[in-house]
CSV table of C-alpha atoms in Angstrom, one decimal:
chain,number,residue,atom,x,y,z
A,11,MET,CA,-0.3,0.2,0.0
A,12,GLY,CA,2.9,2.4,0.6
A,13,ARG,CA,4.2,2.4,-2.6
A,14,PHE,CA,0.9,4.1,-3.9
A,15,LYS,CA,0.4,7.8,-3.2
A,16,PRO,CA,-3.5,8.5,-3.3
A,17,PHE,CA,-4.0,11.5,-5.7
A,18,SER,CA,-6.8,14.0,-6.2
A,19,THR,CA,-9.4,13.6,-8.9
A,20,ALA,CA,-10.7,17.3,-8.1
A,21,PRO,CA,-10.6,19.4,-11.2
A,22,VAL,CA,-7.6,22.1,-10.6
A,23,PRO,CA,-9.0,26.0,-11.1
A,24,GLU,CA,-7.8,27.3,-14.2
A,25,ARG,CA,-5.4,31.0,-12.5
A,26,ALA,CA,-7.4,34.0,-14.4
A,27,ILE,CA,-6.2,37.5,-14.5
A,28,LEU,CA,-8.9,40.2,-15.3
A,29,VAL,CA,-8.2,42.7,-17.2
A,30,GLY,CA,-10.8,46.2,-17.5
A,31,VAL,CA,-10.3,49.9,-18.8
A,32,ASP,CA,-12.3,53.0,-17.0
A,33,LEU,CA,-13.3,54.5,-20.5
A,34,GLY,CA,-15.0,56.7,-17.4
A,35,ASN,CA,-18.0,56.7,-19.7
A,36,SER,CA,-20.7,54.4,-17.9
A,37,GLU,CA,-22.7,54.1,-15.1
A,38,TRP,CA,-20.8,51.1,-13.7
A,39,SER,CA,-17.4,52.0,-12.1
A,40,CYS,CA,-14.7,49.6,-13.5
A,41,GLU,CA,-14.2,48.4,-10.6
A,42,GLU,CA,-17.9,47.0,-9.7
A,43,SER,CA,-17.8,45.9,-13.6
A,44,LEU,CA,-14.3,43.8,-12.7
A,45,ALA,CA,-16.2,42.2,-9.0
A,46,GLU,CA,-18.9,41.0,-10.9
A,47,LEU,CA,-17.0,39.4,-13.7
A,48,ALA,CA,-14.8,38.1,-11.5
A,49,ARG,CA,-18.4,36.6,-10.1
A,50,LEU,CA,-18.9,35.0,-13.4
A,51,ALA,CA,-15.1,33.5,-13.2
A,52,GLU,CA,-15.7,31.5,-10.5
A,53,THR,CA,-19.1,30.5,-11.5
A,54,ASP,CA,-17.1,29.2,-14.6
A,55,GLY,CA,-14.7,27.8,-12.3
A,56,ALA,CA,-12.0,29.6,-12.3
A,57,GLU,CA,-9.7,31.0,-9.7
A,58,VAL,CA,-9.0,35.1,-10.1
A,59,VAL,CA,-5.7,35.8,-9.0
A,60,LEU,CA,-5.2,39.6,-10.1
A,61,THR,CA,-7.1,42.3,-11.3
A,62,MET,CA,-5.6,45.0,-13.7
A,63,VAL,CA,-7.2,48.3,-14.4
A,64,GLN,CA,-6.1,50.8,-17.1
A,65,ARG,CA,-7.8,54.3,-17.6
A,66,LEU,CA,-8.3,55.5,-21.5
A,67,ASP,CA,-10.0,58.0,-23.4
A,68,SER,CA,-10.9,55.2,-25.8
A,69,PRO,CA,-9.1,51.4,-25.8
A,70,VAL,CA,-6.3,50.9,-28.1
A,71,PRO,CA,-6.9,49.6,-32.0
A,72,LYS,CA,-3.9,46.9,-31.6
A,73,THR,CA,-4.1,45.6,-28.2
A,74,PHE,CA,-7.3,47.0,-26.3
A,75,ILE,CA,-4.7,48.7,-23.6
A,76,GLY,CA,-1.7,50.4,-23.7
A,77,LYS,CA,1.8,49.0,-24.9
A,78,GLY,CA,2.9,49.5,-21.7
A,79,LYS,CA,0.2,48.1,-19.8
A,80,VAL,CA,0.6,44.9,-22.2
A,81,GLU,CA,4.0,44.3,-21.1
A,82,GLU,CA,3.1,44.6,-17.3
A,83,LEU,CA,0.1,41.8,-18.4
A,84,CYS,CA,2.7,39.7,-19.7
A,85,SER,CA,5.6,39.5,-16.4
A,86,TYR,CA,2.4,38.8,-14.2
A,87,VAL,CA,1.1,36.1,-16.5
A,88,LYS,CA,4.9,34.5,-15.9
A,89,SER,CA,5.3,35.0,-12.3
A,90,LEU,CA,1.3,34.1,-11.2
A,91,ASP,CA,1.2,31.3,-13.7
A,92,ALA,CA,-1.8,32.1,-15.4
A,93,ASP,CA,-3.5,29.8,-17.2
A,94,VAL,CA,-5.9,32.7,-18.9
A,95,VAL,CA,-6.7,36.2,-19.3
A,96,ILE,CA,-10.2,37.9,-19.2
A,97,PHE,CA,-10.7,41.1,-20.9
A,98,ASP,CA,-14.2,42.9,-19.4
A,99,ASP,CA,-15.2,44.2,-22.3
A,100,GLU,CA,-15.8,42.4,-25.9
A,101,LEU,CA,-12.6,42.2,-27.6
A,102,THR,CA,-12.3,42.2,-31.8
A,103,PRO,CA,-10.6,39.7,-33.2
A,104,SER,CA,-7.3,41.4,-34.5
A,105,GLN,CA,-7.1,42.4,-30.5
A,106,GLN,CA,-7.6,39.1,-29.3
A,107,ALA,CA,-5.1,37.7,-31.8
A,108,ASN,CA,-2.6,40.0,-31.2
A,109,LEU,CA,-2.4,39.6,-27.5
A,110,GLU,CA,-2.3,35.9,-27.8
A,111,LYS,CA,0.4,36.1,-29.9
A,112,ILE,CA,2.3,38.9,-27.8
A,113,VAL,CA,1.4,36.7,-24.1
A,114,GLY,CA,2.3,33.5,-26.0
A,115,GLU,CA,1.0,29.8,-25.6
A,116,PRO,CA,-0.6,28.3,-23.9
A,117,VAL,CA,-2.0,30.9,-22.1
A,118,LYS,CA,-5.6,31.6,-23.1
A,119,ILE,CA,-6.9,35.5,-24.2
A,120,ILE,CA,-11.0,35.5,-23.6
A,121,ASP,CA,-13.2,38.7,-22.9
A,122,ARG,CA,-16.1,38.4,-20.7
A,123,THR,CA,-18.3,37.9,-23.3
A,124,ALA,CA,-16.4,34.4,-24.5
A,125,LEU,CA,-16.8,34.1,-20.1
A,126,ILE,CA,-20.7,34.5,-20.7
A,127,LEU,CA,-21.1,32.1,-23.5
A,128,ASP,CA,-19.2,29.3,-21.6
A,129,ILE,CA,-21.6,29.2,-18.3
A,130,PHE,CA,-24.5,29.7,-21.0
A,131,GLY,CA,-22.8,26.3,-22.4
A,132,VAL,CA,-22.4,24.6,-19.0
A,133,HIS,CA,-25.9,25.8,-17.7
A,134,ALA,CA,-28.5,25.1,-21.0
A,135,LYS,CA,-30.3,21.7,-20.2
A,136,THR,CA,-33.1,22.0,-22.6
A,137,HIS,CA,-32.8,21.0,-26.6
A,138,GLU,CA,-33.5,24.4,-27.8
A,139,GLY,CA,-31.4,26.0,-24.9
A,140,ARG,CA,-28.1,24.2,-26.0
A,141,LEU,CA,-29.4,25.1,-29.6
A,142,GLN,CA,-29.2,29.1,-28.5
A,143,VAL,CA,-25.9,28.5,-26.9
A,144,GLN,CA,-24.2,27.3,-29.9
A,145,LEU,CA,-26.0,29.4,-32.4
A,146,ALA,CA,-24.5,32.4,-30.2
A,147,GLN,CA,-21.6,30.3,-29.6
A,148,LEU,CA,-20.8,29.7,-33.5
A,149,GLN,CA,-21.2,33.4,-34.1
A,150,TYR,CA,-18.8,34.8,-32.2
A,151,VAL,CA,-16.2,32.1,-33.6
A,152,LEU,CA,-16.5,32.7,-36.9
A,153,PRO,CA,-14.7,36.1,-37.0
A,154,ARG,CA,-12.0,34.8,-35.1
A,155,LEU,CA,-11.6,31.8,-37.2
A,156,ARG,CA,-7.9,32.0,-38.0
A,157,GLY,CA,-4.2,30.1,-37.8
A,158,MET,CA,-5.8,27.1,-37.9
A,159,TRP,CA,-4.1,25.8,-40.9
A,160,SER,CA,-1.0,28.2,-40.9
A,161,HIS,CA,1.4,25.4,-41.4
A,162,LEU,CA,-0.3,24.8,-45.1
A,163,VAL,CA,-0.1,28.7,-45.8
A,164,GLY,CA,3.3,28.6,-44.9
A,165,GLU,CA,4.0,26.3,-47.5
A,166,GLN,CA,2.5,28.5,-50.2
A,167,THR,CA,5.3,31.3,-48.8
A,168,ARG,CA,8.2,28.3,-49.8
A,169,GLY,CA,6.6,28.1,-53.5
A,170,GLY,CA,7.1,24.8,-55.3
A,171,ILE,CA,5.7,21.9,-56.1
A,172,GLY,CA,1.6,22.1,-54.2
A,173,SER,CA,2.3,25.6,-53.6
A,174,ARG,CA,-0.4,27.4,-56.2
A,175,PHE,CA,-3.5,25.4,-54.6
A,176,GLY,CA,-3.6,27.6,-51.7
A,177,GLN,CA,-4.6,25.1,-49.2
A,178,GLY,CA,-4.5,27.2,-46.5
A,179,GLU,CA,-7.1,29.6,-47.3
A,180,SER,CA,-9.0,27.3,-49.2
A,181,GLN,CA,-9.5,24.9,-46.1
A,182,LEU,CA,-10.2,28.2,-43.6
A,183,GLU,CA,-12.9,29.0,-46.1
A,184,VAL,CA,-14.3,25.5,-45.7
A,185,ASP,CA,-14.2,25.9,-42.1
A,186,ARG,CA,-16.0,29.3,-42.4
A,187,ARG,CA,-18.5,27.9,-45.1
A,188,LEU,CA,-19.0,24.6,-42.2
A,189,VAL,CA,-19.5,27.5,-39.6
A,190,ARG,CA,-22.3,29.5,-41.5
A,191,ALA,CA,-23.7,26.0,-42.3
A,192,ARG,CA,-24.3,25.3,-39.2
A,193,ILE,CA,-25.1,28.4,-38.0
A,194,SER,CA,-28.5,28.3,-41.2
A,195,THR,CA,-29.1,24.5,-39.3
A,196,LEU,CA,-29.2,25.9,-36.2
A,197,ARG,CA,-31.7,29.0,-37.7
A,198,ARG,CA,-33.8,27.0,-39.2
A,199,GLU,CA,-34.7,24.6,-36.0
A,200,LEU,CA,-34.5,27.1,-33.7
A,201,ASP,CA,-37.4,28.9,-36.3
A,202,ARG,CA,-39.5,25.7,-35.9
A,203,LEU,CA,-39.1,25.4,-32.3
A,204,ASP,CA,-40.2,28.8,-32.5
A,205,ARG,CA,-43.4,28.1,-34.6
A,206,ARG,CA,-43.9,25.5,-32.2
A,207,ARG,CA,-43.9,27.7,-28.7
A,208,SER,CA,-46.0,30.4,-30.6
A,209,VAL,CA,-48.5,27.6,-31.1
A,210,GLN,CA,-48.2,27.1,-27.5
A,211,SER,CA,-48.6,30.5,-26.7
A,212,LYS,CA,-51.2,31.0,-28.6
A,213,ALA,CA,-53.5,28.4,-27.3
A,214,ARG,CA,-52.4,29.5,-23.7
A,215,TRP,CA,-53.6,32.9,-24.9
A,216,ASP,CA,-56.9,31.4,-26.4
A,217,SER,CA,-57.1,29.3,-22.9
A,218,GLY,CA,-57.9,33.3,-21.6
A,219,VAL,CA,-55.3,32.0,-18.4
A,220,TYR,CA,-53.6,35.2,-17.1
A,221,ARG,CA,-49.6,35.2,-17.6
A,222,VAL,CA,-47.1,36.6,-15.4
A,223,ALA,CA,-42.8,36.4,-16.6
A,224,LEU,CA,-40.4,36.5,-13.8
A,225,VAL,CA,-37.2,38.8,-15.0
A,226,GLY,CA,-34.3,40.0,-12.7
A,227,TYR,CA,-30.4,39.9,-12.9
A,228,THR,CA,-28.9,37.4,-12.6
A,229,ASN,CA,-29.2,36.0,-9.0
A,230,ALA,CA,-32.0,37.7,-7.6
A,231,GLY,CA,-33.9,34.8,-6.9
A,232,LYS,CA,-36.4,34.1,-9.1
A,233,SER,CA,-36.3,30.5,-9.7
A,234,THR,CA,-36.9,30.5,-5.5
A,235,LEU,CA,-39.8,32.9,-5.7
A,236,LEU,CA,-41.1,30.4,-8.5
A,237,ASN,CA,-40.8,27.2,-6.2
A,238,ARG,CA,-42.1,29.6,-3.2
A,239,LEU,CA,-45.5,30.5,-4.9
A,240,THR,CA,-45.6,27.3,-7.1
A,241,GLY,CA,-44.3,24.7,-4.7
A,242,SER,CA,-42.4,23.1,-8.0
A,243,ASP,CA,-38.5,22.4,-7.7
A,244,VAL,CA,-36.7,24.2,-9.9
A,245,TYR,CA,-33.4,24.2,-9.8
A,246,VAL,CA,-32.0,26.8,-7.3
A,247,GLN,CA,-28.1,27.4,-6.5
A,248,ASP,CA,-26.6,30.8,-5.4
A,249,GLU,CA,-24.1,31.5,-8.5
A,250,LEU,CA,-24.6,33.0,-11.8
A,251,PHE,CA,-26.8,31.6,-14.6
A,252,ALA,CA,-28.3,29.2,-12.6
A,253,THR,CA,-31.4,28.2,-14.3
A,254,LEU,CA,-31.0,29.7,-18.3
A,255,ASP,CA,-34.1,27.6,-19.7
A,256,PRO,CA,-37.7,28.9,-18.8
A,257,THR,CA,-40.0,27.3,-16.5
A,258,THR,CA,-43.4,27.4,-16.4
A,259,ARG,CA,-46.3,26.5,-13.7
A,260,ALA,CA,-49.3,26.9,-12.9
A,261,LEU,CA,-51.0,28.2,-10.0
A,262,ASP,CA,-54.5,28.5,-8.3
A,263,LEU,CA,-55.3,31.9,-6.7
A,264,GLU,CA,-57.1,31.9,-3.7
A,265,GLU,CA,-60.4,33.4,-5.9
A,266,GLY,CA,-60.6,30.5,-8.2
A,267,ARG,CA,-58.1,32.3,-11.1
A,268,LYS,CA,-55.8,29.7,-12.8
A,269,ILE,CA,-52.4,31.6,-14.0
A,270,THR,CA,-49.2,30.6,-15.3
A,271,ILE,CA,-45.8,31.9,-14.1
A,272,THR,CA,-43.0,31.5,-15.9
A,273,ASP,CA,-39.1,31.5,-15.0
A,274,THR,CA,-36.9,33.1,-17.4
A,275,VAL,CA,-33.1,33.6,-18.1
A,276,GLY,CA,-31.6,36.1,-16.1
A,277,PHE,CA,-30.3,39.0,-17.1
A,278,ILE,CA,-26.9,41.4,-17.1
A,279,GLN,CA,-25.5,44.0,-17.5
A,280,LYS,CA,-23.1,43.8,-21.3
A,281,LEU,CA,-25.3,40.9,-21.7
A,282,PRO,CA,-23.7,39.8,-25.7
A,283,THR,CA,-26.0,41.2,-28.0
A,284,MET,CA,-25.5,37.9,-30.0
A,285,LEU,CA,-27.1,35.9,-26.8
A,286,ILE,CA,-30.6,38.4,-27.1
A,287,GLU,CA,-30.9,37.3,-30.4
A,288,SER,CA,-30.4,33.6,-30.0
A,289,PHE,CA,-32.4,33.4,-26.9
A,290,LYS,CA,-35.2,35.7,-28.7
A,291,SER,CA,-37.9,32.6,-28.7
A,292,THR,CA,-37.0,32.5,-25.5
A,293,LEU,CA,-37.5,35.5,-24.5
A,294,ALA,CA,-40.6,35.5,-26.6
A,295,GLU,CA,-42.1,33.9,-22.9
A,296,VAL,CA,-41.5,37.5,-21.8
A,297,ARG,CA,-43.2,39.3,-24.4
A,298,ALA,CA,-46.4,37.0,-24.5
A,299,ALA,CA,-46.7,37.8,-20.9
A,300,ASP,CA,-49.7,39.8,-19.0
A,301,LEU,CA,-47.5,40.7,-16.3
A,302,ILE,CA,-44.0,41.1,-15.6
A,303,LEU,CA,-43.0,40.7,-11.9
A,304,LEU,CA,-38.7,42.4,-12.6
A,305,VAL,CA,-37.4,40.7,-9.1
A,306,VAL,CA,-34.6,42.6,-7.4
A,307,ASP,CA,-32.0,41.6,-4.8
A,308,ALA,CA,-32.9,43.9,-2.5
A,309,SER,CA,-29.8,43.8,-0.6
A,310,ASP,CA,-27.5,44.3,-3.4
A,311,PRO,CA,-25.9,47.8,-3.0
A,312,HIS,CA,-26.0,47.5,-6.7
A,313,ARG,CA,-30.0,47.0,-7.2
A,314,GLU,CA,-31.0,50.1,-9.1
A,315,LEU,CA,-28.3,49.7,-11.6
A,316,GLU,CA,-29.1,46.4,-12.2
A,317,ILE,CA,-32.9,47.2,-12.4
A,318,GLU,CA,-31.5,49.5,-14.8
A,319,ALA,CA,-30.1,46.7,-17.2
A,320,VAL,CA,-33.2,44.6,-16.9
A,321,ARG,CA,-35.0,47.9,-17.9
A,322,SER,CA,-32.7,47.7,-20.9
A,323,VAL,CA,-33.1,43.8,-22.5
A,324,LEU,CA,-36.6,44.6,-21.8
A,325,SER,CA,-36.8,47.4,-23.9
A,326,GLU,CA,-34.6,45.5,-26.7
A,327,ILE,CA,-36.6,42.3,-26.8
A,328,ASP,CA,-40.0,45.1,-26.6
A,329,ALA,CA,-41.4,44.3,-23.6
A,330,SER,CA,-40.9,47.5,-22.2
A,331,GLU,CA,-44.7,48.5,-22.5
A,332,ILE,CA,-45.8,45.4,-20.4
A,333,ARG,CA,-47.8,45.7,-17.2
A,334,CYS,CA,-44.9,45.8,-14.7
A,335,VAL,CA,-44.7,45.2,-10.8
A,336,THR,CA,-41.2,45.5,-8.8
A,337,VAL,CA,-40.8,42.0,-6.2
A,338,LEU,CA,-38.6,43.5,-3.8
A,339,ASN,CA,-36.6,39.9,-2.9
A,340,LYS,CA,-34.4,39.0,0.0
A,341,CYS,CA,-35.7,42.2,2.2
A,342,ASP,CA,-35.1,39.6,5.5
A,343,LEU,CA,-31.0,40.7,4.7
A,344,LEU,CA,-31.8,44.5,5.4
A,345,SER,CA,-31.7,46.3,8.2
A,346,GLU,CA,-34.9,48.1,8.9
A,347,GLU,CA,-33.7,51.1,8.1
A,348,GLU,CA,-32.4,49.9,4.8
A,349,ARG,CA,-35.9,48.9,4.4
A,350,ARG,CA,-37.5,51.7,5.2
A,351,GLU,CA,-34.4,53.2,2.3
A,352,VAL,CA,-35.4,50.9,-0.4
A,353,LEU,CA,-39.5,51.3,-0.1
A,354,LEU,CA,-39.2,55.1,0.0
A,355,ALA,CA,-37.0,54.5,-3.8
A,356,HIS,CA,-39.7,51.8,-5.0
A,357,PRO,CA,-43.2,53.1,-3.3
A,358,GLU,CA,-44.9,50.6,-5.7
A,359,ALA,CA,-42.6,47.7,-5.2
A,360,GLN,CA,-43.9,44.5,-3.4
A,361,PRO,CA,-41.4,43.9,-0.3
A,362,ILE,CA,-40.9,39.6,0.4
A,363,SER,CA,-38.5,37.2,1.3
A,364,ALA,CA,-38.8,34.0,-0.9
A,365,LEU,CA,-36.4,32.1,1.0
A,366,GLU,CA,-38.0,32.9,4.3
A,367,CYS,CA,-41.4,33.2,3.0
A,368,GLN,CA,-42.1,36.6,3.7
A,369,GLY,CA,-44.6,38.4,2.3
A,370,ILE,CA,-45.6,35.7,-0.4
A,371,ARG,CA,-49.9,36.6,0.5
A,372,GLY,CA,-49.2,40.3,-0.3
A,373,LEU,CA,-47.6,39.3,-3.3
A,374,LEU,CA,-50.4,36.4,-4.8
A,375,TYR,CA,-52.6,39.2,-3.7
A,376,ARG,CA,-50.9,41.6,-5.9
A,377,ILE,CA,-50.7,39.3,-8.7
A,378,ALA,CA,-55.2,38.8,-8.1
A,379,GLN,CA,-55.3,42.9,-8.3
A,380,GLU,CA,-52.9,43.1,-11.6
A,381,ALA,CA,-55.2,39.7,-12.6
A,382,ALA,CA,-58.6,41.4,-11.9
A,383,GLN,CA,-57.3,45.0,-14.0
A,384,GLY,CA,-60.6,45.7,-16.4
A,385,SER,CA,-62.5,42.8,-15.5
A,386,VAL,CA,-66.1,42.6,-16.0
A,387,THR,CA,-69.0,41.7,-13.6
A,388,MET,CA,-71.6,39.9,-14.9
A,389,SER,CA,-74.4,37.0,-14.3
A,390,VAL,CA,-74.0,34.0,-17.1
A,391,LEU,CA,-76.2,30.9,-17.6
A,392,VAL,CA,-74.1,28.3,-19.0
A,393,PRO,CA,-76.2,25.0,-20.8
A,394,TYR,CA,-74.7,21.7,-19.2
A,395,GLU,CA,-73.7,20.2,-22.6
A,396,LYS,CA,-71.1,22.9,-22.7
A,397,GLY,CA,-68.6,21.3,-20.2
A,398,LEU,CA,-65.5,22.9,-21.2
A,399,LEU,CA,-67.1,26.1,-21.2
A,400,MET,CA,-68.2,25.8,-17.4
A,401,LYS,CA,-64.5,24.1,-16.7
A,402,MET,CA,-63.4,27.7,-18.0
A,403,VAL,CA,-65.8,30.0,-15.6
A,404,HIS,CA,-64.2,27.3,-13.1
A,405,GLU,CA,-60.5,28.0,-13.8
A,406,ARG,CA,-60.4,31.7,-15.8
A,407,CYS,CA,-63.1,33.6,-13.1
A,408,GLN,CA,-63.4,34.6,-10.1
A,409,VAL,CA,-67.0,33.0,-9.0
A,410,ILE,CA,-68.9,35.3,-6.7
A,411,ARG,CA,-72.1,32.9,-6.6
A,412,GLU,CA,-73.3,29.8,-8.5
A,413,SER,CA,-76.6,27.8,-8.6
A,414,TYR,CA,-76.9,24.3,-10.8
A,415,VAL,CA,-80.7,25.5,-12.4
A,416,GLN,CA,-82.8,23.7,-14.9
A,417,GLY,CA,-80.8,25.1,-18.0
A,418,GLY,CA,-77.7,24.9,-16.5
A,419,LEU,CA,-74.8,26.6,-14.9
A,420,LEU,CA,-76.2,30.0,-13.2
A,421,ALA,CA,-73.1,32.0,-11.8
A,422,THR,CA,-72.4,35.7,-11.1
A,423,VAL,CA,-68.4,35.9,-12.0
A,424,LYS,CA,-65.7,38.5,-12.5
A,425,ALA,CA,-64.0,37.7,-16.0
A,426,ASP,CA,-61.0,39.5,-17.8
A,427,LYS,CA,-62.3,41.1,-21.1
A,428,ARG,CA,-60.9,38.1,-23.3
A,429,MET,CA,-63.5,35.7,-21.2
A,430,ALA,CA,-66.3,38.8,-21.3
A,431,ALA,CA,-66.5,38.2,-24.8
A,432,THR,CA,-66.5,34.1,-24.8
A,433,LEU,CA,-68.8,34.4,-22.2
A,434,GLU,CA,-71.1,37.1,-23.7
A,435,PRO,CA,-73.7,34.8,-25.9
A,436,TYR,CA,-74.4,33.1,-22.6
A,437,ARG,CA,-75.0,36.4,-20.2
A,438,ALA,CA,-78.9,36.2,-18.1
A,439,VAL,CA,-80.4,39.4,-17.9
A,440,GLU,CA,-82.2,38.0,-14.7
A,441,GLU,CA,-82.8,34.8,-13.1
A,442,PRO,CA,-85.1,32.7,-14.3
A,443,LEU,CA,-88.3,32.3,-12.1
A,444,GLY,CA,-89.9,29.1,-10.8
A,445,ASP,CA,-86.7,26.8,-10.6
A,446,GLU,CA,-85.0,26.7,-6.9
A,447,PRO,CA,-81.6,27.5,-6.8
A,448,HIS,CA,-78.9,25.3,-4.9
A,449,ASN,CA,-75.8,25.9,-4.2
A,450,GLY,CA,-73.2,23.6,-6.1
């Protein structure tokens, strides 16, 4: 036994250096943005060993950071034995190539976009989610295809046999064509899934079920809230982008109305445009909602900036006009003074703690109030042979009073505009005489 030394099989975290440029034109300070980048890196399994910042009026076209800073970076990479350098802003393909050449192999040079795409690749679980991430990754990779066949390009410079066919360039073009073809295939598949989702969404619209969508900054507690409201067991973890795939659950309000609640992908500042584009079919769940609950981590000192980042994405996906209620989550982590301050800044918001089950009844009452906006109170007589319509009355309306009479179900209900239009042909002007109603 003594001859064999045990060794750990746990993966060794990559050592990461973070680099940010302070341009002085962002609402987020460079330090705050880099702190978030560090959380993203840790979520992806890296260990941050150093953070570097440079103040510039504009990024350096060739290397993003200045020449002196690049030399400083190279020395830190060697002394700290770094595996990866992560830039807080998106690098152009040429900037990335130049930095890789200067820093040298095997150190990887990536940017915030590549890091987020990598995290999404790990966390996407459904078929559609994986397709969406793959599409975004390929769109990112396409302009960065280079140097893979440089050994063949080198043959051209020497002349002689085989140099006239330009093997390197042609192989690179083959790669690009293959990537473009795969992008087209993925888009077609996602369009097909999007059409299917639209049919399902239309069916939900036609059914008239009130739809609520949870949106918010990543790690604001949306999944925990969904679990608390609906009694489901959606995956919850204290990490960025723990859940990507939309999850819809049904919920019966106390008044008897059935609604659906959908948890969606978390947002983040500097969310790559290609990701928003790829996830448009998923985010369609937000656009189709009757009510948006904007879930905010009330204990986060950057909550105002995070709210702004979420509203910015909502605007990008044409969902900014939908009725929105701010939900201040994690209020149990605030002192009384902090709580008063937050509520003063957001007087219309609903304070809760999803984890501690505080304020949940108040939130459900608020959702019921929102669902009842524009409701019509009406008396209807639904014939017994209209069984589906009877079911819809009980699921979609607030039933104030109901009786079973000779002609069918006689009920006084509070219905939304869509349901009221459906019930209009069955409106009862007055209760039929001679039938003794009995409670159902």
